[in-house]
């Protein structure tokens, strides 16, 4: 049980208004700086921006109401299980931290911990398959979708690849193989999952540090590679579609590093 005066109550309500204001301006700031792309799916950009505006309006109303309000009584008693204003202080602190600390893109360590979505197991007898999409125009996620539609690496042997992503070093792969990866967002960064395609190098992968962004041009080949099962943590082998790299160029981290589904 905590005693609280009218003036204290007024201060805490102003604190509530400040929390609304800071959160609202933070959401608006993320929108104008393009940082929504690091946090949520584009389908929700407008909704989050509208929420930011609504929070700013609520914050202004809450503060103005307390500034203009005149109290006749000098004190009152308020019962609370928690210290008054604690929730507002936490919200305000988190919002201020959001202003000071910019959102970071997900890294290769996150990809390894969540497990890379690799190509599915293949059939022993390839069958004819045709697609109207030109191979050289496919993005990384386009390749994954294509393979998921027809999971037979031999059907794509010899096709041209021109994709970009970040470097991921999987321990189970030989030293001259790396994964070229991207994260896919369905709702927000919390549920983002990594996809990737193995890349065969003519040199050690150590010259391409993890999280380096690369543009790779090459030819699709089919090879049998080690594969780690995330359920039982066992290493097995399977045939996979692999990019035999012919040209590798370092590129800046893109402003929109994620793919969306």
GROMACS .gro file of C-alpha atoms in nm:
model
  261
    1UNK     CA    1   0.000   0.000   0.000
    2UNK     CA    2   0.141   0.334  -0.105
    3UNK     CA    3   0.028   0.680  -0.013
    4UNK     CA    4   0.030   0.940  -0.291
    5UNK     CA    5  -0.069   1.307  -0.300
    6UNK     CA    6  -0.271   1.477  -0.572
    7UNK     CA    7   0.043   1.655  -0.694
    8UNK     CA    8   0.226   1.323  -0.718
    9UNK     CA    9  -0.063   1.178  -0.915
   10UNK     CA   10  -0.044   1.475  -1.147
   11UNK     CA   11   0.328   1.420  -1.203
   12UNK     CA   12   0.277   1.055  -1.286
   13UNK     CA   13   0.007   1.135  -1.539
   14UNK     CA   14   0.240   1.386  -1.703
   15UNK     CA   15   0.499   1.108  -1.709
   16UNK     CA   16   0.245   0.891  -1.891
   17UNK     CA   17   0.203   1.166  -2.147
   18UNK     CA   18   0.579   1.194  -2.196
   19UNK     CA   19   0.601   0.818  -2.252
   20UNK     CA   20   0.332   0.847  -2.523
   21UNK     CA   21   0.516   1.140  -2.682
   22UNK     CA   22   0.856   0.971  -2.691
   23UNK     CA   23   0.716   0.647  -2.832
   24UNK     CA   24   0.513   0.832  -3.092
   25UNK     CA   25   0.807   1.043  -3.210
   26UNK     CA   26   1.030   0.733  -3.211
   27UNK     CA   27   0.792   0.549  -3.445
   28UNK     CA   28   0.769   0.854  -3.672
   29UNK     CA   29   1.149   0.887  -3.671
   30UNK     CA   30   1.191   0.523  -3.776
   31UNK     CA   31   0.958   0.592  -4.068
   32UNK     CA   32   1.138   0.903  -4.196
   33UNK     CA   33   1.484   0.747  -4.159
   34UNK     CA   34   1.384   0.430  -4.343
   35UNK     CA   35   1.453   0.212  -4.039
   36UNK     CA   36   1.114   0.042  -4.064
   37UNK     CA   37   1.287  -0.187  -4.316
   38UNK     CA   38   1.503  -0.324  -4.034
   39UNK     CA   39   1.209  -0.393  -3.806
   40UNK     CA   40   0.884  -0.483  -3.981
   41UNK     CA   41   0.725  -0.600  -4.307
   42UNK     CA   42   0.637  -0.317  -4.550
   43UNK     CA   43   0.268  -0.413  -4.522
   44UNK     CA   44   0.272  -0.260  -4.173
   45UNK     CA   45   0.458   0.065  -4.246
   46UNK     CA   46   0.143   0.277  -4.271
   47UNK     CA   47  -0.011   0.120  -3.960
   48UNK     CA   48   0.298   0.188  -3.747
   49UNK     CA   49   0.322   0.545  -3.878
   50UNK     CA   50  -0.044   0.603  -3.789
   51UNK     CA   51   0.019   0.456  -3.444
   52UNK     CA   52   0.306   0.701  -3.395
   53UNK     CA   53   0.081   0.996  -3.482
   54UNK     CA   54  -0.190   0.867  -3.246
   55UNK     CA   55   0.057   0.830  -2.959
   56UNK     CA   56   0.183   1.186  -3.010
   57UNK     CA   57  -0.175   1.319  -2.998
   58UNK     CA   58  -0.252   1.116  -2.685
   59UNK     CA   59   0.068   1.240  -2.521
   60UNK     CA   60  -0.012   1.603  -2.592
   61UNK     CA   61  -0.368   1.562  -2.464
   62UNK     CA   62  -0.248   1.388  -2.146
   63UNK     CA   63   0.009   1.656  -2.065
   64UNK     CA   64  -0.223   1.946  -2.145
   65UNK     CA   65  -0.496   1.798  -1.926
   66UNK     CA   66  -0.265   1.787  -1.626
   67UNK     CA   67  -0.115   2.131  -1.687
   68UNK     CA   68  -0.460   2.292  -1.706
   69UNK     CA   69  -0.624   2.086  -1.433
   70UNK     CA   70  -0.675   2.256  -1.097
   71UNK     CA   71  -0.714   2.042  -0.791
   72UNK     CA   72  -0.922   2.152  -0.490
   73UNK     CA   73  -0.793   1.887  -0.255
   74UNK     CA   74  -0.439   1.888  -0.124
   75UNK     CA   75  -0.393   1.515  -0.084
   76UNK     CA   76  -0.548   1.176  -0.134
   77UNK     CA   77  -0.455   0.814  -0.088
   78UNK     CA   78  -0.388   0.584  -0.380
   79UNK     CA   79  -0.352   0.209  -0.348
   80UNK     CA   80  -0.116   0.030  -0.585
   81UNK     CA   81   0.069  -0.301  -0.599
   82UNK     CA   82   0.364  -0.136  -0.770
   83UNK     CA   83   0.540   0.196  -0.718
   84UNK     CA   84   0.343   0.475  -0.891
   85UNK     CA   85   0.480   0.571  -1.231
   86UNK     CA   86   0.697   0.258  -1.264
   87UNK     CA   87   0.532   0.142  -1.586
   88UNK     CA   88   0.560   0.487  -1.742
   89UNK     CA   89   0.925   0.515  -1.638
   90UNK     CA   90   1.005   0.182  -1.803
   91UNK     CA   91   0.825   0.281  -2.125
   92UNK     CA   92   0.993   0.621  -2.129
   93UNK     CA   93   1.337   0.469  -2.067
   94UNK     CA   94   1.295   0.216  -2.350
   95UNK     CA   95   1.178   0.492  -2.587
   96UNK     CA   96   1.479   0.710  -2.502
   97UNK     CA   97   1.707   0.409  -2.558
   98UNK     CA   98   1.542   0.366  -2.899
   99UNK     CA   99   1.634   0.725  -2.985
  100UNK     CA  100   1.995   0.677  -2.875
  101UNK     CA  101   2.058   0.325  -3.010
  102UNK     CA  102   1.973   0.265  -3.378
  103UNK     CA  103   1.830  -0.074  -3.477
  104UNK     CA  104   2.087  -0.323  -3.606
  105UNK     CA  105   2.046  -0.570  -3.889
  106UNK     CA  106   2.046  -0.939  -3.804
  107UNK     CA  107   2.384  -1.110  -3.833
  108UNK     CA  108   2.530  -1.446  -3.929
  109UNK     CA  109   2.533  -1.554  -3.564
  110UNK     CA  110   2.157  -1.506  -3.553
  111UNK     CA  111   2.128  -1.703  -3.877
  112UNK     CA  112   2.327  -1.995  -3.733
  113UNK     CA  113   2.124  -1.996  -3.411
  114UNK     CA  114   1.792  -1.990  -3.598
  115UNK     CA  115   1.901  -2.237  -3.864
  116UNK     CA  116   1.937  -2.159  -4.234
  117UNK     CA  117   1.651  -2.271  -4.457
  118UNK     CA  118   1.833  -2.483  -4.706
  119UNK     CA  119   1.714  -2.665  -5.013
  120UNK     CA  120   1.486  -2.963  -4.956
  121UNK     CA  121   1.582  -3.325  -5.015
  122UNK     CA  122   1.586  -3.417  -5.382
  123UNK     CA  123   1.450  -3.696  -5.591
  124UNK     CA  124   1.681  -3.961  -5.732
  125UNK     CA  125   1.540  -3.934  -6.085
  126UNK     CA  126   1.524  -3.578  -6.224
  127UNK     CA  127   1.225  -3.486  -6.437
  128UNK     CA  128   1.178  -3.211  -6.692
  129UNK     CA  129   1.102  -2.871  -6.542
  130UNK     CA  130   1.060  -2.533  -6.705
  131UNK     CA  131   1.024  -2.184  -6.567
  132UNK     CA  132   0.960  -1.856  -6.743
  133UNK     CA  133   1.189  -1.659  -6.508
  134UNK     CA  134   1.535  -1.586  -6.648
  135UNK     CA  135   1.794  -1.741  -6.412
  136UNK     CA  136   2.023  -1.437  -6.412
  137UNK     CA  137   1.737  -1.211  -6.290
  138UNK     CA  138   1.648  -1.426  -5.989
  139UNK     CA  139   1.725  -1.293  -5.644
  140UNK     CA  140   1.837  -1.524  -5.366
  141UNK     CA  141   1.482  -1.572  -5.240
  142UNK     CA  142   1.363  -1.629  -5.599
  143UNK     CA  143   1.610  -1.917  -5.627
  144UNK     CA  144   1.490  -2.066  -5.299
  145UNK     CA  145   1.127  -2.042  -5.411
  146UNK     CA  146   1.212  -2.198  -5.746
  147UNK     CA  147   1.395  -2.489  -5.585
  148UNK     CA  148   1.113  -2.540  -5.336
  149UNK     CA  149   0.871  -2.560  -5.629
  150UNK     CA  150   1.087  -2.825  -5.794
  151UNK     CA  151   1.355  -2.961  -5.559
  152UNK     CA  152   1.588  -3.117  -5.813
  153UNK     CA  153   1.932  -2.951  -5.838
  154UNK     CA  154   2.017  -3.125  -6.166
  155UNK     CA  155   1.732  -2.937  -6.334
  156UNK     CA  156   1.924  -2.611  -6.287
  157UNK     CA  157   2.277  -2.726  -6.368
  158UNK     CA  158   2.450  -2.480  -6.598
  159UNK     CA  159   2.210  -2.193  -6.534
  160UNK     CA  160   2.353  -1.848  -6.464
  161UNK     CA  161   2.326  -1.699  -6.114
  162UNK     CA  162   2.363  -1.334  -6.016
  163UNK     CA  163   2.269  -1.288  -5.651
  164UNK     CA  164   2.365  -1.085  -5.345
  165UNK     CA  165   2.359  -1.154  -4.972
  166UNK     CA  166   2.576  -1.174  -4.663
  167UNK     CA  167   2.843  -1.434  -4.592
  168UNK     CA  168   2.763  -1.717  -4.354
  169UNK     CA  169   3.024  -1.973  -4.247
  170UNK     CA  170   2.864  -2.305  -4.160
  171UNK     CA  171   3.106  -2.527  -3.962
  172UNK     CA  172   2.992  -2.844  -4.139
  173UNK     CA  173   3.082  -2.715  -4.485
  174UNK     CA  174   3.437  -2.758  -4.628
  175UNK     CA  175   3.669  -2.458  -4.616
  176UNK     CA  176   3.612  -2.370  -4.981
  177UNK     CA  177   3.234  -2.343  -4.934
  178UNK     CA  178   3.031  -2.066  -4.775
  179UNK     CA  179   2.663  -1.979  -4.760
  180UNK     CA  180   2.526  -1.667  -4.925
  181UNK     CA  181   2.231  -1.571  -4.710
  182UNK     CA  182   1.951  -1.326  -4.646
  183UNK     CA  183   1.684  -1.295  -4.381
  184UNK     CA  184   1.318  -1.316  -4.478
  185UNK     CA  185   1.059  -1.122  -4.278
  186UNK     CA  186   0.696  -1.231  -4.267
  187UNK     CA  187   0.583  -0.987  -3.995
  188UNK     CA  188   0.875  -0.836  -3.803
  189UNK     CA  189   1.244  -0.893  -3.732
  190UNK     CA  190   1.157  -1.119  -3.438
  191UNK     CA  191   1.018  -1.385  -3.671
  192UNK     CA  192   1.277  -1.334  -3.947
  193UNK     CA  193   1.436  -1.654  -4.074
  194UNK     CA  194   1.753  -1.697  -4.284
  195UNK     CA  195   1.768  -1.853  -4.628
  196UNK     CA  196   2.083  -1.938  -4.819
  197UNK     CA  197   2.255  -2.117  -5.105
  198UNK     CA  198   2.601  -2.275  -5.080
  199UNK     CA  199   2.876  -2.110  -5.282
  200UNK     CA  200   3.179  -2.303  -5.408
  201UNK     CA  201   3.500  -2.099  -5.402
  202UNK     CA  202   3.837  -2.143  -5.568
  203UNK     CA  203   4.001  -2.021  -5.246
  204UNK     CA  204   3.948  -2.048  -4.871
  205UNK     CA  205   3.630  -1.884  -4.743
  206UNK     CA  206   3.837  -1.713  -4.474
  207UNK     CA  207   3.912  -1.426  -4.713
  208UNK     CA  208   3.540  -1.344  -4.701
  209UNK     CA  209   3.457  -1.269  -4.334
  210UNK     CA  210   3.115  -1.355  -4.197
  211UNK     CA  211   2.850  -1.081  -4.246
  212UNK     CA  212   3.035  -0.934  -4.547
  213UNK     CA  213   2.788  -0.845  -4.820
  214UNK     CA  214   2.876  -0.985  -5.162
  215UNK     CA  215   2.743  -0.989  -5.514
  216UNK     CA  216   2.822  -1.325  -5.671
  217UNK     CA  217   2.797  -1.428  -6.033
  218UNK     CA  218   2.846  -1.786  -6.128
  219UNK     CA  219   2.700  -2.109  -6.258
  220UNK     CA  220   2.465  -2.347  -6.086
  221UNK     CA  221   2.598  -2.695  -6.019
  222UNK     CA  222   2.479  -2.995  -5.819
  223UNK     CA  223   2.698  -3.136  -5.542
  224UNK     CA  224   2.669  -3.359  -5.237
  225UNK     CA  225   2.742  -3.161  -4.922
  226UNK     CA  226   2.723  -3.210  -4.545
  227UNK     CA  227   2.396  -3.100  -4.389
  228UNK     CA  228   2.320  -3.042  -4.021
  229UNK     CA  229   1.976  -3.149  -3.904
  230UNK     CA  230   1.850  -2.890  -3.655
  231UNK     CA  231   1.619  -3.138  -3.484
  232UNK     CA  232   1.866  -3.410  -3.388
  233UNK     CA  233   2.188  -3.212  -3.444
  234UNK     CA  234   2.323  -3.487  -3.670
  235UNK     CA  235   2.540  -3.432  -3.978
  236UNK     CA  236   2.420  -3.607  -4.294
  237UNK     CA  237   2.486  -3.553  -4.665
  238UNK     CA  238   2.250  -3.459  -4.945
  239UNK     CA  239   2.259  -3.328  -5.296
  240UNK     CA  240   2.230  -2.951  -5.306
  241UNK     CA  241   2.220  -2.675  -5.560
  242UNK     CA  242   2.548  -2.483  -5.540
  243UNK     CA  243   2.675  -2.164  -5.703
  244UNK     CA  244   3.017  -2.217  -5.857
  245UNK     CA  245   3.144  -1.861  -5.818
  246UNK     CA  246   3.308  -1.696  -6.116
  247UNK     CA  247   3.291  -1.334  -6.001
  248UNK     CA  248   3.274  -1.208  -5.640
  249UNK     CA  249   3.243  -0.839  -5.550
  250UNK     CA  250   3.206  -0.679  -5.209
  251UNK     CA  251   2.908  -0.445  -5.184
  252UNK     CA  252   2.786  -0.207  -4.912
  253UNK     CA  253   2.524  -0.332  -4.670
  254UNK     CA  254   2.197  -0.245  -4.847
  255UNK     CA  255   1.946  -0.011  -4.687
  256UNK     CA  256   1.684  -0.285  -4.727
  257UNK     CA  257   1.885  -0.596  -4.632
  258UNK     CA  258   1.586  -0.824  -4.584
  259UNK     CA  259   1.357  -1.006  -4.822
  260UNK     CA  260   0.985  -1.015  -4.748
  261UNK     CA  261   0.721  -1.281  -4.774
   0.00000   0.00000   0.00000
